[in-house]
Tab-separated table of C-alpha atoms in Angstrom:
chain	number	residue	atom	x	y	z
A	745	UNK	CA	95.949	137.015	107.550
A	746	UNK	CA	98.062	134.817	105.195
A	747	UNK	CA	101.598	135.289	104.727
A	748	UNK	CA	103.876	133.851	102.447
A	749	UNK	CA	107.907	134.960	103.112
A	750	UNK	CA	110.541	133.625	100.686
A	751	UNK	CA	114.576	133.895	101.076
A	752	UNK	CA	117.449	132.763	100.909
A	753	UNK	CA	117.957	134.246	97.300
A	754	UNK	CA	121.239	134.351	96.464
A	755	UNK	CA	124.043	135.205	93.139
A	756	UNK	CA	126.521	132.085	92.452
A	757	UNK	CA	128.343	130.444	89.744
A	758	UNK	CA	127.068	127.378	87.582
A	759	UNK	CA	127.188	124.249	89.167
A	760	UNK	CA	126.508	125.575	92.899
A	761	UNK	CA	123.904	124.843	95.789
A	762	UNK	CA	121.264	127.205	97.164
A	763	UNK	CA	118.370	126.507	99.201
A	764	UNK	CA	115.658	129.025	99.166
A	765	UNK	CA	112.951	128.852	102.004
A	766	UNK	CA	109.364	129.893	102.612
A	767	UNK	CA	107.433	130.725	105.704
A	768	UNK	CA	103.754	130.529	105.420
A	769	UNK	CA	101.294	131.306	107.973
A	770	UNK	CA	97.933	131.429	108.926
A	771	UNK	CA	96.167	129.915	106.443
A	772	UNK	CA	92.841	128.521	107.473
A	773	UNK	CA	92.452	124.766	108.585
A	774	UNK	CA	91.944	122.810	105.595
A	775	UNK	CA	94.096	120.793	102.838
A	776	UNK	CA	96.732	122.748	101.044
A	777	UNK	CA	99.194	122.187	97.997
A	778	UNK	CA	102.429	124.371	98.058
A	779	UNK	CA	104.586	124.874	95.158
A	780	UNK	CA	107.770	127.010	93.908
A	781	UNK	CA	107.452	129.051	90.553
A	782	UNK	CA	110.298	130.944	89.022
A	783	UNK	CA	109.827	133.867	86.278
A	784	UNK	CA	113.060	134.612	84.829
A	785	UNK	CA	113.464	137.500	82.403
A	786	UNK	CA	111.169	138.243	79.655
A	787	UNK	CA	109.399	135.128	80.323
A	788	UNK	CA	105.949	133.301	81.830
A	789	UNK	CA	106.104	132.351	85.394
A	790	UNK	CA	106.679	129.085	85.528
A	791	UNK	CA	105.928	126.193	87.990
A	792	UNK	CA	108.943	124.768	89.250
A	793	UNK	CA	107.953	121.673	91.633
A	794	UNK	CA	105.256	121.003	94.298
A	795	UNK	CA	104.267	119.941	97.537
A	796	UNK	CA	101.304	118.299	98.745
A	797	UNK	CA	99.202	117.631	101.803
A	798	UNK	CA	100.607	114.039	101.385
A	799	UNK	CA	104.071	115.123	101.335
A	800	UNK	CA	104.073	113.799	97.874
A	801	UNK	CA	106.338	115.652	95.932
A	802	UNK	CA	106.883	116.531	91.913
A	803	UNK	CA	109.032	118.242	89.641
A	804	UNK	CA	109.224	120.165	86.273
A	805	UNK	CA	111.442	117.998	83.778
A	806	UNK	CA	113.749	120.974	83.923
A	807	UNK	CA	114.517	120.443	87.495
A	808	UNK	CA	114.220	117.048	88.139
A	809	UNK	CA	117.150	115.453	89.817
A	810	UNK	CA	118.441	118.664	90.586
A	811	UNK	CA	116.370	120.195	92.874
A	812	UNK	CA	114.306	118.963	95.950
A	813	UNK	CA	111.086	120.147	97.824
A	814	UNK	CA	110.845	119.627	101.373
A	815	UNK	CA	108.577	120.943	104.268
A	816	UNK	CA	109.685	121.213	108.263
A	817	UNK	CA	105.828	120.590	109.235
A	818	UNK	CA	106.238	122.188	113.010
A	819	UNK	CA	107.743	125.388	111.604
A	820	UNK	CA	105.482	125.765	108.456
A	821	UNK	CA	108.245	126.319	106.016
A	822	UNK	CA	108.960	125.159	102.795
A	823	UNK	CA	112.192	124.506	101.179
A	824	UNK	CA	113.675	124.115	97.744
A	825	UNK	CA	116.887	122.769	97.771
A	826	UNK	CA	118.468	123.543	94.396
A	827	UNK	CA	121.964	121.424	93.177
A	828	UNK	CA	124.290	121.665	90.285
A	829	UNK	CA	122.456	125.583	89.208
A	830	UNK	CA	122.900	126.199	85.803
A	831	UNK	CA	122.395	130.007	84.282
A	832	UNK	CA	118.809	129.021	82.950
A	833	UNK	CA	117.864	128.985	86.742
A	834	UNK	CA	118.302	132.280	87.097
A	835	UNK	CA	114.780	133.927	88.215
A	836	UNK	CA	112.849	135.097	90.639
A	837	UNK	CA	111.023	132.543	92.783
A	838	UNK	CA	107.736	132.459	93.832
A	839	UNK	CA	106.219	130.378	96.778
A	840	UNK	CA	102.357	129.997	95.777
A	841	UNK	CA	99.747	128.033	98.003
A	842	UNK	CA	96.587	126.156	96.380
A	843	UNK	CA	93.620	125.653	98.676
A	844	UNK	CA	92.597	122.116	98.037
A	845	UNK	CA	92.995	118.295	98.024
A	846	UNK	CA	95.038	117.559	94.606
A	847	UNK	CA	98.156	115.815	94.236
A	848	UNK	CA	101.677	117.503	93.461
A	849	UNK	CA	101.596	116.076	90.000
A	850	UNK	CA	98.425	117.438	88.970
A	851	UNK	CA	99.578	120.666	90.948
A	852	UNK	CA	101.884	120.924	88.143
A	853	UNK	CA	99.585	120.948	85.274
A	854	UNK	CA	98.278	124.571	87.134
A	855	UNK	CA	100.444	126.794	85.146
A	856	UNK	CA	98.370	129.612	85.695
A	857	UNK	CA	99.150	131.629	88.448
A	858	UNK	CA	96.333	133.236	89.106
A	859	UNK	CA	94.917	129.590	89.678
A	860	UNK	CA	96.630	129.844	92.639
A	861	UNK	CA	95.482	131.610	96.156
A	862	UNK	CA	98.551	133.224	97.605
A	863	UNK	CA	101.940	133.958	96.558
A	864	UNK	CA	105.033	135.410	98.273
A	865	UNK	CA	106.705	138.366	96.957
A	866	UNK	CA	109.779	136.250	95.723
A	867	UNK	CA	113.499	135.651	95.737
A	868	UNK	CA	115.952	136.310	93.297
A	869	UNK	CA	118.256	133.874	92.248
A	870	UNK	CA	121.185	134.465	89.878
A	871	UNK	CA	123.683	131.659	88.298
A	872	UNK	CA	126.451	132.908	86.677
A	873	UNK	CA	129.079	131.009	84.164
């Protein structure tokens, strides 16, 4: 059975650190993209950066520079390491897994979520001025 954990959700003020994390286990054998979506009030869920078999990593031009996607390969956990949070972050974030081969840039033109195979039941975050 697939699971897919998030945490380290968190309230702080504008301008702060957070990193979230994401446990995922037993997926099948096979090549994998992971990613980090955020749906903040009133509004789409939204691909925030991605992670691929490769390591390869890419971001949304709202969080580039600011944030960083990394993987500790012998625990299976994902991490998004988020840096000077402004109140726009504020949302609840999503760990989603793709089953397939595709890079983390053209993971980020798969806006839908349903395009994606399994999601976590998120984290909130909330940056405050």
């Amino acid at each position: 059975q697939v699971r897919v954990v998030e945490s380290g959700g968190a309230s702080v003020q504008a301008g702060g650190t957070l990193r979230l994390s994401c446990a995922v286990s037993g997926l099948p054998d096979g090549d994998y993209c992971l990613a980090w979506f955020r749906q903040s009030p009133g509004k789409n869920r939204i691909i925030v950066g991605a992670f691929d078999t490769r390591a390869r990593t890419d971001y949304s031009d709202s969080v580039k520079g600011r944030f960083t996607i990394s993987k500790d390969n012998p625990k299976n956990i994902l991490y998004l390491d988020m840096n000077d949070l402004r109140v726009e972050d504020t949302g609840k974030y999503y760990c989603a897994v793709y089953k397939g081969s595709i890079t983390a840039t053209v993971a980020l033109t798969i806006v839908t979520p349903s395009l994606w195979d399994y999601w976590g039941r998120g984290t909130q975050v909330t940056v405050s001025s």
